[in-house]
Coordinates of C-alpha atoms in Angstrom, one line a residue:
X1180 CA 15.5 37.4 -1.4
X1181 CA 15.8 38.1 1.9
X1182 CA 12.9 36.7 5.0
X1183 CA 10.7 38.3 6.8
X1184 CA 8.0 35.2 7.8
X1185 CA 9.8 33.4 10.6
X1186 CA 9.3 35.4 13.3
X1187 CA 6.2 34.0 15.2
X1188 CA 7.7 32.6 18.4
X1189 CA 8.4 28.7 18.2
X1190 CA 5.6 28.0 20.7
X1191 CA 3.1 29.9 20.0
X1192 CA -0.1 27.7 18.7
X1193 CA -1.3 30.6 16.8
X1194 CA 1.4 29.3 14.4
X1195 CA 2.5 26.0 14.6
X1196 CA 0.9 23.5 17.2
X1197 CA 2.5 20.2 18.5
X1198 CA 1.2 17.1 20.2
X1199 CA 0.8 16.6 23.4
X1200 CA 2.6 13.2 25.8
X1201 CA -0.8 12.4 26.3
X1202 CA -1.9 11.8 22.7
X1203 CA 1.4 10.0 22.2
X1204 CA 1.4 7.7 24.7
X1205 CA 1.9 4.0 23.3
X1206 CA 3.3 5.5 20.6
X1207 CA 6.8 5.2 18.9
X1208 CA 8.3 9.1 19.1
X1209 CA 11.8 11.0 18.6
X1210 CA 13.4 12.6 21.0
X1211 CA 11.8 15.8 19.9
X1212 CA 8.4 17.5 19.5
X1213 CA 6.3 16.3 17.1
X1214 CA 4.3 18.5 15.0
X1215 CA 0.6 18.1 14.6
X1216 CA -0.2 21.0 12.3
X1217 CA 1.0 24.8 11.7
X1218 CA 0.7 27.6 9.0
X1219 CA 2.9 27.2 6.3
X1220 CA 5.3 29.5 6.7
X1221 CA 5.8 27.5 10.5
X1222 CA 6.4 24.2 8.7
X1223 CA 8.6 25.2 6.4
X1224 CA 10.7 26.7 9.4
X1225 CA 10.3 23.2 10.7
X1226 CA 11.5 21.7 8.4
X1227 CA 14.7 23.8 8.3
X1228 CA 15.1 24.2 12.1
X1229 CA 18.4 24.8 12.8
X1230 CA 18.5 22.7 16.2
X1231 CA 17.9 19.6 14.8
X1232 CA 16.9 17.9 11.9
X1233 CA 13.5 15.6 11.6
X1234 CA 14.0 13.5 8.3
X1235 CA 10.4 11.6 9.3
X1236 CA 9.0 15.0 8.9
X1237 CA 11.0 16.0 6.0
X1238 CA 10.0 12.9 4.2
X1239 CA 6.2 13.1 5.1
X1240 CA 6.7 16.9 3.8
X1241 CA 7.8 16.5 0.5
X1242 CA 5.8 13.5 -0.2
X1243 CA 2.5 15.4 0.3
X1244 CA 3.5 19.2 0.1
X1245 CA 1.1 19.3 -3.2
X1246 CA -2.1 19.1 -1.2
X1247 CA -1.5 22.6 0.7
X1248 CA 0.8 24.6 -1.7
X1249 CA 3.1 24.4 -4.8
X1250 CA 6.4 23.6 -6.2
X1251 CA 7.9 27.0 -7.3
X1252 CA 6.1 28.6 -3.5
X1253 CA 8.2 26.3 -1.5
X1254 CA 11.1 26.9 -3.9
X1255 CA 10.8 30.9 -2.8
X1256 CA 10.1 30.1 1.1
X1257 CA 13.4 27.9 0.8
X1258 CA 15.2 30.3 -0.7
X1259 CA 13.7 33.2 1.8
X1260 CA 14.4 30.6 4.7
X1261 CA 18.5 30.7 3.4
X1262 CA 18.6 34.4 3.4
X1263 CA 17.0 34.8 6.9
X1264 CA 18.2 38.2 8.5
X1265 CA 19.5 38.4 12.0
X1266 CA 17.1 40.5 14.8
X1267 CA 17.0 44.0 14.3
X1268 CA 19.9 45.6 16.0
X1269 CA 21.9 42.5 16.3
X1270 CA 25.8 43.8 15.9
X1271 CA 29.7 42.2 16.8
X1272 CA 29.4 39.1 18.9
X1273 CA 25.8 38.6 18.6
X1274 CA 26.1 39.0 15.1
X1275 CA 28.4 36.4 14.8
X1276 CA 26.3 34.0 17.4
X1277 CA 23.6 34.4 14.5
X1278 CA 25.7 34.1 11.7
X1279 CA 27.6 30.5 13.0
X1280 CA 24.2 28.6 15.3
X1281 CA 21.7 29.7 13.4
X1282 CA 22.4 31.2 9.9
X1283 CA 24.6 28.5 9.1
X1284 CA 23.2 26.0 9.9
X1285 CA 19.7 26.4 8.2
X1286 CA 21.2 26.9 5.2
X1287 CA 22.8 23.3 5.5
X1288 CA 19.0 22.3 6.7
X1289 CA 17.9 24.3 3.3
X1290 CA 20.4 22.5 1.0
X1291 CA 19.8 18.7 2.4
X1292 CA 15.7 19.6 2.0
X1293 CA 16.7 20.4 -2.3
X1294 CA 19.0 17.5 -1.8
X1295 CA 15.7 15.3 -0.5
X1296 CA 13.2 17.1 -2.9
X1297 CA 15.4 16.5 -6.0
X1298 CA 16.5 12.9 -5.1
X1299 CA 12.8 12.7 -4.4
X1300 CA 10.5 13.7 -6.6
X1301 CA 13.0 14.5 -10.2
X1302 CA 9.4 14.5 -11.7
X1303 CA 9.4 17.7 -10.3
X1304 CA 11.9 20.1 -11.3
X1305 CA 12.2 18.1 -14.5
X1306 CA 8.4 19.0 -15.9
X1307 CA 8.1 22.8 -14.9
X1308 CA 10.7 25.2 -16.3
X1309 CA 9.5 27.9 -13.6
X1310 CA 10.6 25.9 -11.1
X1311 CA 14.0 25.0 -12.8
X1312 CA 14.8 28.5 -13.9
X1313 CA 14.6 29.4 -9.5
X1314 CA 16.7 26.4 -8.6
X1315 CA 19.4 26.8 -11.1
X1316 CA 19.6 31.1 -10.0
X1317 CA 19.6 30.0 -6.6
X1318 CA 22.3 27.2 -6.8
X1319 CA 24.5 30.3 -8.0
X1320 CA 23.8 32.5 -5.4
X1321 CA 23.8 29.4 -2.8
X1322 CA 28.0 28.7 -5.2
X1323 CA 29.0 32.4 -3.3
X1324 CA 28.5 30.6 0.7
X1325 CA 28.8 27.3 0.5
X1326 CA 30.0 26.3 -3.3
X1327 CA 31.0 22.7 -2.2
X1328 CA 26.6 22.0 -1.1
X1329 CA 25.9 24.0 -4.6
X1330 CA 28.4 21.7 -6.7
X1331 CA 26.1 18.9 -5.3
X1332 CA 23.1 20.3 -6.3
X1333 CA 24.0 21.5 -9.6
X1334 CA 25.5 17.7 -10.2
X1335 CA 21.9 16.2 -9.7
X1336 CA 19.8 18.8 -11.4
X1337 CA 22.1 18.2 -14.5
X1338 CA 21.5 14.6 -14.0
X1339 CA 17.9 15.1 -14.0
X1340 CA 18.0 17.2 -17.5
X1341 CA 20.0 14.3 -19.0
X1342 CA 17.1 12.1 -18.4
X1343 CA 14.3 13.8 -20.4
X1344 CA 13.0 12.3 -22.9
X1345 CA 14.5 9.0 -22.5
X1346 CA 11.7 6.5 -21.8
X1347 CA 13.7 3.7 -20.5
X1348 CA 16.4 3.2 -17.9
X1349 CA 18.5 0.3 -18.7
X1350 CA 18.5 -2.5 -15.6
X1351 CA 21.3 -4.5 -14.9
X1352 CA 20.7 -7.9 -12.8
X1353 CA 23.1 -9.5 -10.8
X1354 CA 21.7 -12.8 -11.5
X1355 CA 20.3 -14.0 -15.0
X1356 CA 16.2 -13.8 -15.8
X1357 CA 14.5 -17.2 -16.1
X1358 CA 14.3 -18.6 -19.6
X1359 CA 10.0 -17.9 -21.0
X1360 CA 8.4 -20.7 -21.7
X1361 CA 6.9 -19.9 -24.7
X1362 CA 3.9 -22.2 -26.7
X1363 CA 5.1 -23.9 -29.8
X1364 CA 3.9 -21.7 -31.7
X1365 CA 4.6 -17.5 -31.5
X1366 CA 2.2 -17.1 -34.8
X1367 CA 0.2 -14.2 -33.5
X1368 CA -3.1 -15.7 -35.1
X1369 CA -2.4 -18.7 -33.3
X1370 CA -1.8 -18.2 -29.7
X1371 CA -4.7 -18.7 -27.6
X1372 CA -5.0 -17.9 -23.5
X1373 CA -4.7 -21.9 -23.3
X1374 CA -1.4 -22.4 -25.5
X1375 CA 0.0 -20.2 -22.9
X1376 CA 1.9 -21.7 -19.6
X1377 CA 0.3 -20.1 -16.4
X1378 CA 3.3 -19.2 -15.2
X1379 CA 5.0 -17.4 -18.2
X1380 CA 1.2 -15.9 -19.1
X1381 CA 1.5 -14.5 -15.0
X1382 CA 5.5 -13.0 -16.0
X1383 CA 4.0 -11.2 -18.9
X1384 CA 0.9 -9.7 -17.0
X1385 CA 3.1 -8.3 -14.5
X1386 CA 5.6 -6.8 -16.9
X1387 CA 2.8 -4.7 -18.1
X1388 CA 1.4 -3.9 -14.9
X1389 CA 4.9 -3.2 -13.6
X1390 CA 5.3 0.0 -16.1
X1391 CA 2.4 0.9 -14.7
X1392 CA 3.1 0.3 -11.0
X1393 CA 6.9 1.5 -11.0
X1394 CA 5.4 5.2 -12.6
X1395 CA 3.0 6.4 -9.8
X1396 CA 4.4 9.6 -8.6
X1397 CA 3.1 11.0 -4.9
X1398 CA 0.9 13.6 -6.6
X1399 CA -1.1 11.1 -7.7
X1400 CA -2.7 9.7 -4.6
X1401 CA -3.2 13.4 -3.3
X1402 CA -6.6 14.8 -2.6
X1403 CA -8.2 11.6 -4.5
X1404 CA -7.1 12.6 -7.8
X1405 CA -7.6 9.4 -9.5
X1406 CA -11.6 10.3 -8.7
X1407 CA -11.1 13.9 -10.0
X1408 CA -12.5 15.6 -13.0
X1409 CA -8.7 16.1 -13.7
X1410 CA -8.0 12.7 -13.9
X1411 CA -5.3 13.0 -16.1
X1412 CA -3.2 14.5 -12.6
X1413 CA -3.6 10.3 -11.9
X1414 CA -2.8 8.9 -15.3
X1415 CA -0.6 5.7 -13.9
X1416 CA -3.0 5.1 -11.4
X1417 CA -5.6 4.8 -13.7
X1418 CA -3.5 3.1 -16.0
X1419 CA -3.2 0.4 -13.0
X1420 CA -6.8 0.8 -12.9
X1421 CA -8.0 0.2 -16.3
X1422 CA -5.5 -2.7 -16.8
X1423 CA -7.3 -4.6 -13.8
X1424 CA -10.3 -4.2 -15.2
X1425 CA -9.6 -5.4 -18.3
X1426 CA -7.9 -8.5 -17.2
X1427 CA -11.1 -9.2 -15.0
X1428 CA -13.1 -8.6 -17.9
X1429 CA -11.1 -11.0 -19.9
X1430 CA -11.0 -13.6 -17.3
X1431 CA -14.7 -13.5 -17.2
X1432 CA -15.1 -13.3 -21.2
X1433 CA -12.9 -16.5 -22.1
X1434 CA -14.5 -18.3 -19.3
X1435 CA -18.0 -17.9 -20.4
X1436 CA -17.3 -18.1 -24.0
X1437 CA -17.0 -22.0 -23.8
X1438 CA -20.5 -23.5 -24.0
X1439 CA -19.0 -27.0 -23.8
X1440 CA -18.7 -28.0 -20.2
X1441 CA -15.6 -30.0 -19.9
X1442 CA -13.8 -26.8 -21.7
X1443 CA -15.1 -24.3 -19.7
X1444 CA -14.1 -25.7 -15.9
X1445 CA -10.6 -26.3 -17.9
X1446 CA -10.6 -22.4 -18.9
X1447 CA -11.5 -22.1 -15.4
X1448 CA -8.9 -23.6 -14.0
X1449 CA -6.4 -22.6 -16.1
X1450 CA -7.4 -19.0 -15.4
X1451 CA -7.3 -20.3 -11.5
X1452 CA -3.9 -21.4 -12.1
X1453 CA -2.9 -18.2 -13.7
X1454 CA -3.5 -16.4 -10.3
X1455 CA -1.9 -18.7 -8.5
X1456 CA 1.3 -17.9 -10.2
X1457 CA 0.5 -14.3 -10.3
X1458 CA 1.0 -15.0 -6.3
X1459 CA 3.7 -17.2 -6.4
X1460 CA 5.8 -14.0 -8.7
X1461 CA 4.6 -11.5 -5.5
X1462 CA 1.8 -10.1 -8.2
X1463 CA -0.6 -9.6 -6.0
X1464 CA -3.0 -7.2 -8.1
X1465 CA -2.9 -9.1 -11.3
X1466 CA -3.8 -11.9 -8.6
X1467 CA -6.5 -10.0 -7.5
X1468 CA -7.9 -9.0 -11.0
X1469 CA -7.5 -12.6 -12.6
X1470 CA -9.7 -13.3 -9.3
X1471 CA -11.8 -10.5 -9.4
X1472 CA -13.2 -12.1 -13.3
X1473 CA -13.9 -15.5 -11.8
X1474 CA -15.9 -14.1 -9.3
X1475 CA -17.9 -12.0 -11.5
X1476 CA -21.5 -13.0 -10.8
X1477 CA -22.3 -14.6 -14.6
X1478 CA -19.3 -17.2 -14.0
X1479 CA -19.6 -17.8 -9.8
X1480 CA -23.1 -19.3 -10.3
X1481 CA -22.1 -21.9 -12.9
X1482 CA -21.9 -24.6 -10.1
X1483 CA -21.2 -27.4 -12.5
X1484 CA -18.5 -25.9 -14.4
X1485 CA -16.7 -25.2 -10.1
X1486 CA -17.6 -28.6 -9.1
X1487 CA -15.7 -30.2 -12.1
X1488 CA -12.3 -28.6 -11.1
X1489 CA -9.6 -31.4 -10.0
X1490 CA -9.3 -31.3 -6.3
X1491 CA -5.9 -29.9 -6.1
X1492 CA -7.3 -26.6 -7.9
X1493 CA -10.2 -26.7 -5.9
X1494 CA -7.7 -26.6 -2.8
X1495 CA -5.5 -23.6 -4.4
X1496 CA -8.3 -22.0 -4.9
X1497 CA -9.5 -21.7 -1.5
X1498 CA -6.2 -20.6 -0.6
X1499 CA -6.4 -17.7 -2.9
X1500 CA -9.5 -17.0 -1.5
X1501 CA -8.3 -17.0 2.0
X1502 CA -5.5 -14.8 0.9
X1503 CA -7.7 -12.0 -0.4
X1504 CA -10.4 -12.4 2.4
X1505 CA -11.3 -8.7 3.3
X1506 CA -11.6 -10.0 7.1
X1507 CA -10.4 -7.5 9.3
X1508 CA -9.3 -5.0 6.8
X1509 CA -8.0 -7.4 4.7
X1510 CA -5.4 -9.0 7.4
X1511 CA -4.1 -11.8 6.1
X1512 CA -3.3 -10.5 2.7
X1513 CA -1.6 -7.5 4.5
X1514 CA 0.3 -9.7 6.6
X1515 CA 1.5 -11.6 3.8
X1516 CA 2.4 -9.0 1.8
X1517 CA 4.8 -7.8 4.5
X1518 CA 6.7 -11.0 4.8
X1519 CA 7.7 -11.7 1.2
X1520 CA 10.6 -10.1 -1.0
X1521 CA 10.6 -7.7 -3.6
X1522 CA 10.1 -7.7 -6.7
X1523 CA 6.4 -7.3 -5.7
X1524 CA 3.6 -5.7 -7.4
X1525 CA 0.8 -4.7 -4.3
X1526 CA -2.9 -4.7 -4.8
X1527 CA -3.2 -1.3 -5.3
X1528 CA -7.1 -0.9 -4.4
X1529 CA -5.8 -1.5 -0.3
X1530 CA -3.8 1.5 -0.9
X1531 CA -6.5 3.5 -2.7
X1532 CA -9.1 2.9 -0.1
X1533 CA -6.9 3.7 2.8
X1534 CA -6.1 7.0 1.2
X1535 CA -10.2 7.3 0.8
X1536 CA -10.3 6.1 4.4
X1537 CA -8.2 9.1 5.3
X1538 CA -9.8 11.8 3.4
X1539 CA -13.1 11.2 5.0
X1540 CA -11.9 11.4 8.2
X1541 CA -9.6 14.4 8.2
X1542 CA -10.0 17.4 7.3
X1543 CA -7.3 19.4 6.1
X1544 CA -7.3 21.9 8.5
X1545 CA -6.7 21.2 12.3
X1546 CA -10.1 21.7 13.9
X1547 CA -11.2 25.4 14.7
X1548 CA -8.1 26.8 12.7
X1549 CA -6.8 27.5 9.7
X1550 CA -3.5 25.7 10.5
X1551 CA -2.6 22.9 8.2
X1552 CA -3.4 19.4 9.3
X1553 CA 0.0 18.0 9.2
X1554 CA -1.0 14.6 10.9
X1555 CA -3.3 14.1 8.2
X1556 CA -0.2 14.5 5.3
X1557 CA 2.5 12.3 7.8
X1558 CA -1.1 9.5 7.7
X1559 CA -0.6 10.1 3.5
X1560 CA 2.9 10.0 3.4
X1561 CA 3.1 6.3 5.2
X1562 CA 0.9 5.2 2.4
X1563 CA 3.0 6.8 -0.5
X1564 CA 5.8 5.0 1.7
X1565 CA 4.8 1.7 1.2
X1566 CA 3.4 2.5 -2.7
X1567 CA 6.9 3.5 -3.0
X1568 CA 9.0 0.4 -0.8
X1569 CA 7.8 -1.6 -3.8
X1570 CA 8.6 0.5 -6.7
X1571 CA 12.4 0.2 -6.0
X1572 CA 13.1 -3.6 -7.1
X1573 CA 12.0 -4.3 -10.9
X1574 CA 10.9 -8.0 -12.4
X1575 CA 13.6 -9.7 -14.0
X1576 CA 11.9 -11.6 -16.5
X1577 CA 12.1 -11.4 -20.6
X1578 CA 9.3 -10.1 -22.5
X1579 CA 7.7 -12.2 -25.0
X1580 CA 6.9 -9.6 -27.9
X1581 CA 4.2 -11.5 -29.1
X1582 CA 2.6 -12.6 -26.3
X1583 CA 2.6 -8.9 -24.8
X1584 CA 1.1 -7.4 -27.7
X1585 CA -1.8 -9.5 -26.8
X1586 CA -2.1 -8.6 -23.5
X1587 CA -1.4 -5.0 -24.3
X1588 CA -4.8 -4.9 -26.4
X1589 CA -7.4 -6.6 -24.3
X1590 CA -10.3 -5.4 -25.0
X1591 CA -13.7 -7.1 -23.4
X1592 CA -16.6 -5.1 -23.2
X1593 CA -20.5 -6.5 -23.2
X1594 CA -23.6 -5.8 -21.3
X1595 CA -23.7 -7.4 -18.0
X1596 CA -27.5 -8.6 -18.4
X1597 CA -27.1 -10.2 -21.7
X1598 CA -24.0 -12.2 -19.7
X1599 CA -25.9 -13.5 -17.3
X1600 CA -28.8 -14.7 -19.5
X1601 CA -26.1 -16.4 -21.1
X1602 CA -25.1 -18.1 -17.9
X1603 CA -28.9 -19.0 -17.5
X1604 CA -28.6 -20.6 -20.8
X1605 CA -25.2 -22.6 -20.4
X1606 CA -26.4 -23.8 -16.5
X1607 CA -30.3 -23.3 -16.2
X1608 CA -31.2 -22.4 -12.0
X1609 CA -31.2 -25.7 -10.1
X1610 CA -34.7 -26.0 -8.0
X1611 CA -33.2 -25.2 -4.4
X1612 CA -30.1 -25.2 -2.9
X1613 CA -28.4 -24.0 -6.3
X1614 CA -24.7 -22.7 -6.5
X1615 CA -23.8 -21.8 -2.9
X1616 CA -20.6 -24.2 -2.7
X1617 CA -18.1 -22.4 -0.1
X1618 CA -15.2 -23.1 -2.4
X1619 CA -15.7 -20.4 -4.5
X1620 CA -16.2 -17.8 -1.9
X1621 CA -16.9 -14.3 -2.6
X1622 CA -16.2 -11.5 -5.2
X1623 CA -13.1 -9.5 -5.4
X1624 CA -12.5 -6.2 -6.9
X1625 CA -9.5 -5.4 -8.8
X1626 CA -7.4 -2.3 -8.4
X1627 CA -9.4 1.1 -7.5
X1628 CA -12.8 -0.9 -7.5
X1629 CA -13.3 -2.6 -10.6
X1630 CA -13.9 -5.6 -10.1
X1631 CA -16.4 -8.6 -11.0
X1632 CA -19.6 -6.5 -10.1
X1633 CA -18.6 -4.3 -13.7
X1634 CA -17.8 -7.1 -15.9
X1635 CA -20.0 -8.5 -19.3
X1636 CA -20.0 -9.3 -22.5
X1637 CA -22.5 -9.3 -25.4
X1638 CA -23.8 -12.8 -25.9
X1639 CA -24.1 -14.8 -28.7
X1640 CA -19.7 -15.2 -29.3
X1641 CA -18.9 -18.7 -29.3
X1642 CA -16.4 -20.6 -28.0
X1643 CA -14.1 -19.7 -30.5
X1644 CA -13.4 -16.7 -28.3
X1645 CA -10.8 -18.2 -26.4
X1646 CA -8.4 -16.3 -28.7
X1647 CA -7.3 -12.9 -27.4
X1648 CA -9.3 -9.9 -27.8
X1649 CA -12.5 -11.3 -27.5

């Protein structure tokens, strides 16, 4: 394929539009221009300019090239951007000029862009044949110029095809995993939320939520597609999603279905505990949704069952509170977040309503044009970023089978108005002054939104509901 669609001159905002000093000032910029927004064609010129390379750009560009075209088009304008023709009538020495400052090297710009893309994004190449099929007749046009570049390519494709269909990529730790600590008994019709260590009942909630977590692809946060009709296009994000919920809703569920007093501030604070090792692990969203089901509005307002936590867990819980304040955009949780160590699982419902946050006030077209809002996909990009800083580092703890199956099959769901009669019944309204204790502070939502506000359960299950699955 030869190209004909990279002829607009490199200045001309009709086609590709940069930012001014002005609107950069303060900020931190390359050497070079950088682009605000530009037709397609533009950016993918861009993003094989021969001058120099601009791997910020590159990166922001593959990371959210889904929103404004598709994988086998910017396979054929890659491949049309290799076989660019010289000018018309260009012969001997200028020819040659062509052929060694500008031919040359955008085709080593095209080859490290399918370098970045399949490094990148496997997911890719690996799911659509179409898009396969191009790449593989390409690398063996791209073997006739430069075979060494094509090797290369051909090496990680192949890798890529040797991983379908295996569902697990074995992990090797330098160091070894801490040793569970398991209740004394593993009889499945036995263990109980209570027989189970904080700690070790925090490792095995984050194993789950880790398969989750490690699996979001960049499509996935793209046009808001966990909000979509076509919510499948979001499936580990709602995957993160649903398992929030139903930790919050089982939070909430063994708290309130205790109707002895003592036993229920002990569920409490065991639950309480459980979060606080979720935090201690750098589980921040199983943090959030263990806290999200003790804030639910049935459980906040039992004042008695709060007020008869020991004062230590009534300390750590403040601190937990503290940590998830949403004060100034939820500062201190993001300030924390960005001191500690991977492994770390993020609250992911930060991430989702920044992406919200920057749907609603872009649009994806640069104002009065029809030229692709770039700035809007590099504001995208720096959120996939971080998603993806913390996919890189696994946990290395051992999964308890027994315990995991448990937590695998949560299932809590009751009517939200029968809950809170119950709470009537198990603390009846105080005349004045009732359950307002600071201490507890506010609600929290779990990941994507679905948090206390959501929860229930039917009433009427007794305290024998401890066990899992109530």
């Amino acid at each position: 394929k030869q190209s004909c669609v990279y002829e607009a001159p490199e200045r001309d905002p009709t086609y590709l539009v940069f930012y001014t000093d002005e609107e950069l000032v303060g900020q931190k910029v390359e050497d070079f221009d950088v682009v605000k927004g530009g037709t397609l064609e533009k950016l993918v010129e861009r993003l094989t300019f021969e001058t120099h390379p601009d791997p910020k750009f590159t990166t922001a560009f593959l990371l959210t090239y889904r929103s404004f075209t598709t994988p086998v088009d910017l396979c054929d304008m890659l491949i049309a951007r290799y076989n660019i023709l010289p000018p018309p009538g260009v012969e001997g020495d200028a020819l040659t000029t062509f052929q060694t400052q500008k031919l040359l090297p955008i085709r080593l710009r095209v080859f490290n862009v399918f370098k970045m893309w399949l490094n990148m994004s496997a997911q890719d190449f690996r799911s659509d044949a179409d898009l396969q099929r191009k790449m593989e007749d390409f690398l063996e046009e791209m073997t006739q110029d430069l075979s060494t570049a094509a090797k290369a390519l051909k090496k990680i494709l192949a890798k890529i095809n040797s991983s379908k269909g295996k569902d697990k990529v074995e992990i090797v730790f330098s160091t070894e995993c801490p040793p569970p600590i398991v209740p004394r008994t593993l009889d499945a019709a036995a263990v109980t939320v209570m027989s189970i260590d904080p700690l070790e009942l925090a490792r095995q909630l984050t194993l789950i939520e880790w398969t989750h977590y490690a699996a979001i692809q960049p499509q996935e946060t793209l046009d808001l597609a966990w909000t979509k009709k076509n919510r499948e296009k979001a499936q580990h994000i709602l995957g993160m999603i649903d398992r929030s919920t139903r930790v919050s809703k089982f939070v909430t569920a063994t708290v309130m279905a205790e109707s002895n007093l003592r036993q229920r501030s002990a569920v409490l604070k065991h639950m309480i505990l459980v979060a606080e090792k979720c935090r201690s692990i750098n589980n921040f969203n199983g943090m959030m949704a263990v806290i999200a089901g003790a804030t639910n509005a049935a459980v906040y307002r039992l004042k008695r069952t709060w007020e008869l936590l020991p004062p230590k867990v009534q300390q750590t819980w403040s601190e937990l509170r503290a940590v998830v304040s949403d004060k100034n955009n939820f500062a201190r949780y993001r300030e924390e977040l960005h001191t500690i160590n991977p492994p770390c699982i993020p609250f992911l419902g930060i991430y989702l309503t920044d992406l919200v946050m920057i749907e609603q006030g872009n649009k994806n077209h640069l104002k009065g044009t029809t030229l692709i809002n770039f700035d809007k996909r590099r504001k995208i990009a720096r959120v996939i970023q971080e998603i993806q800083m913390y996919q890189k580092q696994p946990y290395n703890l051992t999964a308890v089978p027994v315990l995991q199956e448990h937590l695998e099959a949560l299932t809590c769901e009751y009517d939200e108005n029968a809950l809170y009669k119950q709470s009537l019944l198990l603390e009846p309204r105080e005349p004045a002054g009732g359950a307002g204790g600071t201490m507890r502070g506010g609600g929290a939502g779990g990941a994507g939104g679905g948090g206390g506000k959501t929860l229930g359960r039917k009433a009427g299950q007794g305290a024998g509901s401890r066990k899992f699955g109530v």
